[in-house]
PDB file of C-alpha atoms and ligand atoms in Angstrom:
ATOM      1  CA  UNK A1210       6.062  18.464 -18.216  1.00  0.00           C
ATOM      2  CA  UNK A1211       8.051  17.222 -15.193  1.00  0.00           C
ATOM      3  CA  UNK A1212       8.244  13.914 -13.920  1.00  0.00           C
ATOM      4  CA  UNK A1213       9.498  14.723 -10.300  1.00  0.00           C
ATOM      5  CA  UNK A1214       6.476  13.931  -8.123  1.00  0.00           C
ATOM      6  CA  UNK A1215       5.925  16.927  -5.356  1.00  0.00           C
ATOM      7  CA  UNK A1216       3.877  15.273  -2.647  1.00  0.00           C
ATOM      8  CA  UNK A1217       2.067  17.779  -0.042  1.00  0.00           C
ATOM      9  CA  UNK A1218       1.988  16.372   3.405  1.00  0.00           C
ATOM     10  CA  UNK A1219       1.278  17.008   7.035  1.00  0.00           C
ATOM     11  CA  UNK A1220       2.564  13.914   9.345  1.00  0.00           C
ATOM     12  CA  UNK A1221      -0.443  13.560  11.347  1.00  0.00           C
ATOM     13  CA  UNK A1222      -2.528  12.950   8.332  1.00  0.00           C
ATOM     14  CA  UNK A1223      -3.676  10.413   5.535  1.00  0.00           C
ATOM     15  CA  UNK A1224      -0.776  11.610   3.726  1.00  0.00           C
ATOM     16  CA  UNK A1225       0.900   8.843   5.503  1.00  0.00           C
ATOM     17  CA  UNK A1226      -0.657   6.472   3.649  1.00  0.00           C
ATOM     18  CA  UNK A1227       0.804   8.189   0.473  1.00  0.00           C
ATOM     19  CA  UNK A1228       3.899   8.713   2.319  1.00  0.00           C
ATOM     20  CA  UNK A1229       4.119   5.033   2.828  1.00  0.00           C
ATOM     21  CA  UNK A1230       3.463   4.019  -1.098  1.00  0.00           C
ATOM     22  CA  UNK A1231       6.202   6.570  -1.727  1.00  0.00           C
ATOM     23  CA  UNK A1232       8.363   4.853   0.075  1.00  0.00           C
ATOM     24  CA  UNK A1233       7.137   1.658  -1.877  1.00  0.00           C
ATOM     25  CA  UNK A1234       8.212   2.648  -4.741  1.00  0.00           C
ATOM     26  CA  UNK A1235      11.547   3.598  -3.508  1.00  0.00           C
ATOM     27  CA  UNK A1236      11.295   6.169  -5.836  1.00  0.00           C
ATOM     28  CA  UNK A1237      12.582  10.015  -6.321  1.00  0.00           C
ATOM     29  CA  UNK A1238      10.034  12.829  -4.794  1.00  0.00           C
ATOM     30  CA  UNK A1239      10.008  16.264  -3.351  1.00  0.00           C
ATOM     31  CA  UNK A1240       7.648  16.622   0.058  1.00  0.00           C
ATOM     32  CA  UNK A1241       5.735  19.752   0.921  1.00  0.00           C
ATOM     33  CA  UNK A1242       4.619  19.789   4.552  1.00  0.00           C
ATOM     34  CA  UNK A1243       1.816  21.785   5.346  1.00  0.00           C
ATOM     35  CA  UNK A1244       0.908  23.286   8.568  1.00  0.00           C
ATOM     36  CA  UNK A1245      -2.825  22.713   9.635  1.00  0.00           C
ATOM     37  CA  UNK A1246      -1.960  25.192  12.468  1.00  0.00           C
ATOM     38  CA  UNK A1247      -1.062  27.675   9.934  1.00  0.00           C
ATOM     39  CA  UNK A1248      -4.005  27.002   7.294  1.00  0.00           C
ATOM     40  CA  UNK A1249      -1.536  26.306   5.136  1.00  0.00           C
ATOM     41  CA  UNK A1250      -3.533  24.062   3.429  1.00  0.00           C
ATOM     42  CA  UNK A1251      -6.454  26.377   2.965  1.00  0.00           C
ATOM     43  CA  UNK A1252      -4.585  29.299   1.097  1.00  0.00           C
ATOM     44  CA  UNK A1253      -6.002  29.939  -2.799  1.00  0.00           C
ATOM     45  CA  UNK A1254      -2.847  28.513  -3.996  1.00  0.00           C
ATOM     46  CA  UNK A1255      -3.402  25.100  -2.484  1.00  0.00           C
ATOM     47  CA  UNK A1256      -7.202  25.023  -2.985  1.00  0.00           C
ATOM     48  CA  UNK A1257      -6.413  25.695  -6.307  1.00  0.00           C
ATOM     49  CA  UNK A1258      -4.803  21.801  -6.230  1.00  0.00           C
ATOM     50  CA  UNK A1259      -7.481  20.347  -4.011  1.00  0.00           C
ATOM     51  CA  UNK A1260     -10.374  22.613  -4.141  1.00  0.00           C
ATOM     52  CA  UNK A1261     -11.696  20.159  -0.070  1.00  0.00           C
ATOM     53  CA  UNK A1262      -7.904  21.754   1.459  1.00  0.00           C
ATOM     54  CA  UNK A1263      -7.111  18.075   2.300  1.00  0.00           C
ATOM     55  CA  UNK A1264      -4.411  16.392   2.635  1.00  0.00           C
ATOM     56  CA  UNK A1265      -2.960  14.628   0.626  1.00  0.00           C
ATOM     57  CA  UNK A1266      -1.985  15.717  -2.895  1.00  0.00           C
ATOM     58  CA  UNK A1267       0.555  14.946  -5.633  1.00  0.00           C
ATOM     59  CA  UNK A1268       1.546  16.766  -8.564  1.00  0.00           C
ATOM     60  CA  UNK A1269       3.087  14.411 -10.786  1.00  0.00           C
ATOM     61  CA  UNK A1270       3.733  14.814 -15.092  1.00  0.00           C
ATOM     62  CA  UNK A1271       1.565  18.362 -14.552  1.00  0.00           C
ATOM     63  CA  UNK A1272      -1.269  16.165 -13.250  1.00  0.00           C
ATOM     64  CA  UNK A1273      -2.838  16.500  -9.985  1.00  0.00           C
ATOM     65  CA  UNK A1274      -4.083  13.764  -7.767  1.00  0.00           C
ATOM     66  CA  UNK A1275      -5.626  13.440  -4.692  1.00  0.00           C
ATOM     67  CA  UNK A1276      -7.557  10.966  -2.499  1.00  0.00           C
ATOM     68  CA  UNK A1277      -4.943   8.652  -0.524  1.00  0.00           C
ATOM     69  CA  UNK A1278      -6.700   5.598  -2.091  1.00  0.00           C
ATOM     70  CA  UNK A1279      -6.807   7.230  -5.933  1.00  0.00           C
ATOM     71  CA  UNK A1280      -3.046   8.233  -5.372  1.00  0.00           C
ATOM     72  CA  UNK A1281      -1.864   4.615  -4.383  1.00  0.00           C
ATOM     73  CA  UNK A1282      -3.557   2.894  -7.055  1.00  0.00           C
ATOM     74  CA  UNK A1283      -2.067   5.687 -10.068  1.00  0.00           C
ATOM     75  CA  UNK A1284       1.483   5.525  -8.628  1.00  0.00           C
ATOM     76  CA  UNK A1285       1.530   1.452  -8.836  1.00  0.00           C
ATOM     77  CA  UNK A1286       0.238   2.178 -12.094  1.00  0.00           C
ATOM     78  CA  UNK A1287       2.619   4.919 -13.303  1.00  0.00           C
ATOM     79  CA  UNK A1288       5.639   2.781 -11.678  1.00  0.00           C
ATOM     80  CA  UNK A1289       4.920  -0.662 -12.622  1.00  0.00           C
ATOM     81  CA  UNK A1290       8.504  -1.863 -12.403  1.00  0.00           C
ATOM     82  CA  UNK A1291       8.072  -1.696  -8.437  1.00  0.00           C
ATOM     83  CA  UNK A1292       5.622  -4.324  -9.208  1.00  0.00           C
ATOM     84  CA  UNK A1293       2.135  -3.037  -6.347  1.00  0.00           C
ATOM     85  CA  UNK A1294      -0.589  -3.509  -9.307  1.00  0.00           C
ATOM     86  CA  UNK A1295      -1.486  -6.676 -11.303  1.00  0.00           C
ATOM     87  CA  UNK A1296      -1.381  -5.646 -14.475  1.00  0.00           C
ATOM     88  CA  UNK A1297      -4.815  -4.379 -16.422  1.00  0.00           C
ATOM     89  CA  UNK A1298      -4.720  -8.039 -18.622  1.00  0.00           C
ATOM     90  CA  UNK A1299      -4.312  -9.845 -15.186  1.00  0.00           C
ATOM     91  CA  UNK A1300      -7.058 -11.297 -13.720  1.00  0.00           C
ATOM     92  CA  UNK A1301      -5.747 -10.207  -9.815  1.00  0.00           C
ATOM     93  CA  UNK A1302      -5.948  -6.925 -10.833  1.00  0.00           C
ATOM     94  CA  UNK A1303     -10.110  -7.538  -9.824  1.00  0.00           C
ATOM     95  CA  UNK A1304      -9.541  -8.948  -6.807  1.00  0.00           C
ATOM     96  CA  UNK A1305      -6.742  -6.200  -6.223  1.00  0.00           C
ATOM     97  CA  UNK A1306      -9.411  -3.027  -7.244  1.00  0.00           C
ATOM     98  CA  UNK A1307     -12.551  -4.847  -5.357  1.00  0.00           C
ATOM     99  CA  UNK A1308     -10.654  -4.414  -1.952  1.00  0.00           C
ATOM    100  CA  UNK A1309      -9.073  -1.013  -2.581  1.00  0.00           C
ATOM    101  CA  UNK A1310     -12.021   0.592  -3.414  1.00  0.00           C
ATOM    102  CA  UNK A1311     -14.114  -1.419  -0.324  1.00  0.00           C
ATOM    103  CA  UNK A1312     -11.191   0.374   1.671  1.00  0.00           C
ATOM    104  CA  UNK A1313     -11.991   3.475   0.787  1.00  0.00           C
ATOM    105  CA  UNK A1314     -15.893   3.207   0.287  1.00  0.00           C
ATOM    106  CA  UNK A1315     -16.815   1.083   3.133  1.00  0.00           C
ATOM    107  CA  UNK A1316     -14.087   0.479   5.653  1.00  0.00           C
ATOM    108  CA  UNK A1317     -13.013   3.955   5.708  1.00  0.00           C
ATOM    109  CA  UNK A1318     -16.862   5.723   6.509  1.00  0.00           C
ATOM    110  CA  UNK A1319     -17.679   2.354   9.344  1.00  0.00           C
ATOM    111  CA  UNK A1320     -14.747   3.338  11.178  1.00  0.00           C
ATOM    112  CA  UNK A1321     -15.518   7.053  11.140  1.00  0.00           C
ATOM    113  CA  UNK A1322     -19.286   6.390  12.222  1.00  0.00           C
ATOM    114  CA  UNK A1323     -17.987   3.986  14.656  1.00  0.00           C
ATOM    115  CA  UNK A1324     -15.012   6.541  16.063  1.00  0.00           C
ATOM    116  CA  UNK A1325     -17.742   9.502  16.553  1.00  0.00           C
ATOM    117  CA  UNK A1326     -20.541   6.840  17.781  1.00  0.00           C
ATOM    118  CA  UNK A1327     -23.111   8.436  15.214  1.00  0.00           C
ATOM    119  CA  UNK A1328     -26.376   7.867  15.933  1.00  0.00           C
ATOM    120  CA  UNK A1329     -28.273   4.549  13.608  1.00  0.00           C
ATOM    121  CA  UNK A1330     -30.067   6.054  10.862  1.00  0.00           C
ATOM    122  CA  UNK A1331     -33.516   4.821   9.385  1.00  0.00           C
ATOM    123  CA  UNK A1332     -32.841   3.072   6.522  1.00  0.00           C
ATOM    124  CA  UNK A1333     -29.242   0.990   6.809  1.00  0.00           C
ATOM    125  CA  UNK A1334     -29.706  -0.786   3.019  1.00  0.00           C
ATOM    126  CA  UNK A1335     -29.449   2.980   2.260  1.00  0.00           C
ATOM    127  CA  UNK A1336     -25.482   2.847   3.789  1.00  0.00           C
ATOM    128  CA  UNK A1337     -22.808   1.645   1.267  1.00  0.00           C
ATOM    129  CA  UNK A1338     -21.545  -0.043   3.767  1.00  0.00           C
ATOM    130  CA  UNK A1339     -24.393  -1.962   5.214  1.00  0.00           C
ATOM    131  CA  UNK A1340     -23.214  -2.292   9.141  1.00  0.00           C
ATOM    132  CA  UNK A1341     -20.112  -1.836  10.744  1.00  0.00           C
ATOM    133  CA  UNK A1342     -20.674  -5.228  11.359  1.00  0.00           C
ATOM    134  CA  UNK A1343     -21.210  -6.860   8.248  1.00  0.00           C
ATOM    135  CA  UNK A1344     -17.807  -4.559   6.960  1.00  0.00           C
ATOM    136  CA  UNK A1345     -15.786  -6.155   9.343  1.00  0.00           C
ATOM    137  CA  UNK A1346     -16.172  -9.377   8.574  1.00  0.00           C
ATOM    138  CA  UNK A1347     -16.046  -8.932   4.900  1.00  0.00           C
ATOM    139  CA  UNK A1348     -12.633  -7.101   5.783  1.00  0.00           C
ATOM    140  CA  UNK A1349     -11.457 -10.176   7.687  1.00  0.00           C
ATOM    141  CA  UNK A1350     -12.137 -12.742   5.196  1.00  0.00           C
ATOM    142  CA  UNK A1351      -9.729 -10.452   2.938  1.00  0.00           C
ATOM    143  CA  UNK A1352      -7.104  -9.928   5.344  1.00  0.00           C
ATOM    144  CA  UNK A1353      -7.081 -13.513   6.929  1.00  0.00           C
ATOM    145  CA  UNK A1354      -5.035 -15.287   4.489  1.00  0.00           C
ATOM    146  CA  UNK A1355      -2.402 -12.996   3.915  1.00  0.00           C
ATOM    147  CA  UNK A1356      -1.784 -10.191   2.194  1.00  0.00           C
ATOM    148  CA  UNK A1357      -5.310  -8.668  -0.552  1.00  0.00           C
ATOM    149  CA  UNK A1358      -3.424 -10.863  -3.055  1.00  0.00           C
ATOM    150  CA  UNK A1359      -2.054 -13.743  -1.501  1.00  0.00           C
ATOM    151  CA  UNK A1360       1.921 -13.887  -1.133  1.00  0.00           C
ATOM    152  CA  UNK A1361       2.000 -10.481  -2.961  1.00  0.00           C
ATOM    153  CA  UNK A1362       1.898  -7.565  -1.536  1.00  0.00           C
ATOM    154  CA  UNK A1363       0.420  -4.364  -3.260  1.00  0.00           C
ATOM    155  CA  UNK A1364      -0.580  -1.087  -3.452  1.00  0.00           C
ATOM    156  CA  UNK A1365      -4.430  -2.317  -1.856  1.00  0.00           C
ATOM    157  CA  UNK A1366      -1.992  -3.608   0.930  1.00  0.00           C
ATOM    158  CA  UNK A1367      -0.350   0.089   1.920  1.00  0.00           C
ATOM    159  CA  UNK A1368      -4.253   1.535   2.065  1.00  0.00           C
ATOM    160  CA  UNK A1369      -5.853  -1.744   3.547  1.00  0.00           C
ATOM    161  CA  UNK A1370      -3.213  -1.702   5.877  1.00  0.00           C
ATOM    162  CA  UNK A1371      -3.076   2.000   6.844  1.00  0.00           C
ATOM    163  CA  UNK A1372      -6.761   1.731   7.477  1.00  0.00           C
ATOM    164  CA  UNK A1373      -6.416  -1.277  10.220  1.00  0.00           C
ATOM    165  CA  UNK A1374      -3.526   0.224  11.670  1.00  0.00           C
ATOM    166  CA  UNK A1375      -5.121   3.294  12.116  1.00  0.00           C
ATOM    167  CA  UNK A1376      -8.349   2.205  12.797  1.00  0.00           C
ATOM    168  CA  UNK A1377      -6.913  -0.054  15.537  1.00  0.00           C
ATOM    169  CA  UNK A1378      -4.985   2.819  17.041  1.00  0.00           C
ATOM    170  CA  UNK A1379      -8.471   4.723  17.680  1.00  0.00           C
ATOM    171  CA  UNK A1380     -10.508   1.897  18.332  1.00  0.00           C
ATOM    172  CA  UNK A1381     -12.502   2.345  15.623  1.00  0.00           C
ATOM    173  CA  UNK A1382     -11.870  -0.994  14.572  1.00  0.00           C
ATOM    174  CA  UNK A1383     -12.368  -4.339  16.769  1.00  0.00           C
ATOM    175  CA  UNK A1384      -9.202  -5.438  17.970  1.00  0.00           C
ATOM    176  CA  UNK A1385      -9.591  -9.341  16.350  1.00  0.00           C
ATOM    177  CA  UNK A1386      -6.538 -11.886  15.829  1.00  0.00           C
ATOM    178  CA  UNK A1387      -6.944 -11.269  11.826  1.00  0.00           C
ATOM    179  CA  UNK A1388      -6.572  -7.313  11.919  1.00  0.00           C
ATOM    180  CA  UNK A1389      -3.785  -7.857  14.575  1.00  0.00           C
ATOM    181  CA  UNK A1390      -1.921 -10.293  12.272  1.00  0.00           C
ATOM    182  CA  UNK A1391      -2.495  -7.724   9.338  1.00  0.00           C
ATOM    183  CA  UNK A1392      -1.007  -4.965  11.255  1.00  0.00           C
ATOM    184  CA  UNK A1393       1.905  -7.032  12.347  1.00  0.00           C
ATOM    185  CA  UNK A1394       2.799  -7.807   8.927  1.00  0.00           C
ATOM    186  CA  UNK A1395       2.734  -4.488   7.817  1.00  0.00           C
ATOM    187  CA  UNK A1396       5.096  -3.253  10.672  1.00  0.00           C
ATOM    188  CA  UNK A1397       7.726  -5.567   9.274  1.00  0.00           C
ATOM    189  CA  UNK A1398       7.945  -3.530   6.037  1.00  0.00           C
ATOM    190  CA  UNK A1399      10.912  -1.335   6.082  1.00  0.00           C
ATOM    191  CA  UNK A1400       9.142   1.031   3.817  1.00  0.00           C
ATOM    192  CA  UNK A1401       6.482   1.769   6.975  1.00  0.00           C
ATOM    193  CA  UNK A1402       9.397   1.570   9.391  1.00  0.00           C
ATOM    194  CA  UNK A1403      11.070   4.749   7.312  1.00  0.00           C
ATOM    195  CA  UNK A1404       7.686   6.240   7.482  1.00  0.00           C
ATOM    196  CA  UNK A1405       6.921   5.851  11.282  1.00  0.00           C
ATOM    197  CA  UNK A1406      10.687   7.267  12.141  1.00  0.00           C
ATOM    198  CA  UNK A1407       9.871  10.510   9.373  1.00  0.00           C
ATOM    199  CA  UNK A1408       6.652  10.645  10.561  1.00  0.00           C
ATOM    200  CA  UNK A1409       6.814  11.095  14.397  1.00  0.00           C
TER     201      UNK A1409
HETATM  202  N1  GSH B 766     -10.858  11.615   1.302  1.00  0.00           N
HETATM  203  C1  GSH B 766      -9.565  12.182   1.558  1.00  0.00           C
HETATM  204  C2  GSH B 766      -9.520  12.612   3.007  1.00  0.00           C
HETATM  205  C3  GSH B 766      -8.330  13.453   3.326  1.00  0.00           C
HETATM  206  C4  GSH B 766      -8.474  14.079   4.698  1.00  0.00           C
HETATM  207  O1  GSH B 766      -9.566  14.111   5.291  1.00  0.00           O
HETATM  208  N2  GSH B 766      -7.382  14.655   5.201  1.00  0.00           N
HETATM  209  C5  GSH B 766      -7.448  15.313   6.474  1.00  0.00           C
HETATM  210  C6  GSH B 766      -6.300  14.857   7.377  1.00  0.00           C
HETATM  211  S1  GSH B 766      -6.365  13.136   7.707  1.00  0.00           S
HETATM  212  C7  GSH B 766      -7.272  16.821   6.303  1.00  0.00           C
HETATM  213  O2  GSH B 766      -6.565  17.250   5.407  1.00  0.00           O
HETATM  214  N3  GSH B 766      -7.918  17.590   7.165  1.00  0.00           N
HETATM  215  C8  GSH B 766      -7.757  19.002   7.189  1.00  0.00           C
HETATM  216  C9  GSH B 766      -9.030  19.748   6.996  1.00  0.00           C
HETATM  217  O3  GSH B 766     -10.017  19.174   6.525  1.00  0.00           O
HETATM  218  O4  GSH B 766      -9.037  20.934   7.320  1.00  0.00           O
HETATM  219  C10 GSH B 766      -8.454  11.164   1.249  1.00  0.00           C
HETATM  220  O5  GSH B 766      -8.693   9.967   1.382  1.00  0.00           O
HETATM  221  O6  GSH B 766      -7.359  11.572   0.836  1.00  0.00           O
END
């Protein structure tokens, strides 16, 4: 079993977000880029990993991981020290999973429908997400205050935040003061900064 964590990546891709809690952590790791141009990330060997050829992945302790929101939430977890997960006997750590997995369940699939203007369907109580509508204003009342939990900032924070910054780059999501605060908290983290100047 190793314990180095080999993290496959392409820069214009979610694996920023993972590239982002990596840098976090402050942490050891070993990056992979692969090319989308080349279909790098459709050969047998890296199906094999992540049988959807998606980016991004970690191997970490023999165990493979993917989904950017899965992979945030099990490295807080496997480095607690670095201190982005309320603990499993903390109370936070409900708040903390509630608005990591809206994230990734809700906020994620609105913007998406929003960004490729899909048509309504018939039945909206059908959509986990109710309305575009009704998402972003459950994701403001979260964000408003501060960071998911408060003064501290956490692992829900690097995918929360990846989300509105991306979403705001492709106008996905409204543009309002609470999103635009979010966002400009986020860009003061160094850990982003590294990621941005990697990343370009
Ligand atoms: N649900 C996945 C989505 C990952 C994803 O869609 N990655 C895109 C880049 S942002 C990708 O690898 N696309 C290449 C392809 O599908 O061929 C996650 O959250 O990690």
């Amino acid at each position: 079993m190793t314990d180095s964590i080999v993290f496959f990546h392409n820069p214009m891709s979610r694996g920023r977000i993972v590239h982002w809690m990596l840098e976090e952590l402050g942490v050891p790791y070993e990056t992979r880029i692969l090319s989308f141009e080349k279909g790098e990330h459709k050969t047998p060997e890296y199906l094999a990993l992540n049988p959807m050829g998606k980016i991004p992945t970690i191997v970490h302790r023999d165990v493979v991981i993917t989904e950017a929101a899965a992979i945030c939430a099990y490295l807080a977890d496997a480095f607690p020290d670095a201190g982005l997960a309320p603990r499993a006997d903390d109370p936070r750590r409900g708040t903390y999973l509630r608005w990591l997995f809206f994230a990734a369940g809700c906020v994620e699939p609105a913007l998406i429908d929003k960004m490729f203007a899909r048509p309504p369907v018939d039945r909206p109580s059908a959509l986990g997400y109710g309305s575009y509508e009704a998402t972003l204003n459950a994701l403001e009342q979260a964000v408003a205050p501060g960071w998911i939990l408060g003064a501290q900032f956490s692992a829900a924070d690097v995918y929360i935040g990846s989300e509105i910054n991306w979403g705001l780059m492709t106008k996905g999501l409204e543009p309002r003061p609470a999103f635009q605060g979010y966002a400009a908290r986020c860009a003061e983290r160094p850990a982003l900064q590294r990621v941005i100047a990697a990343d370009r």
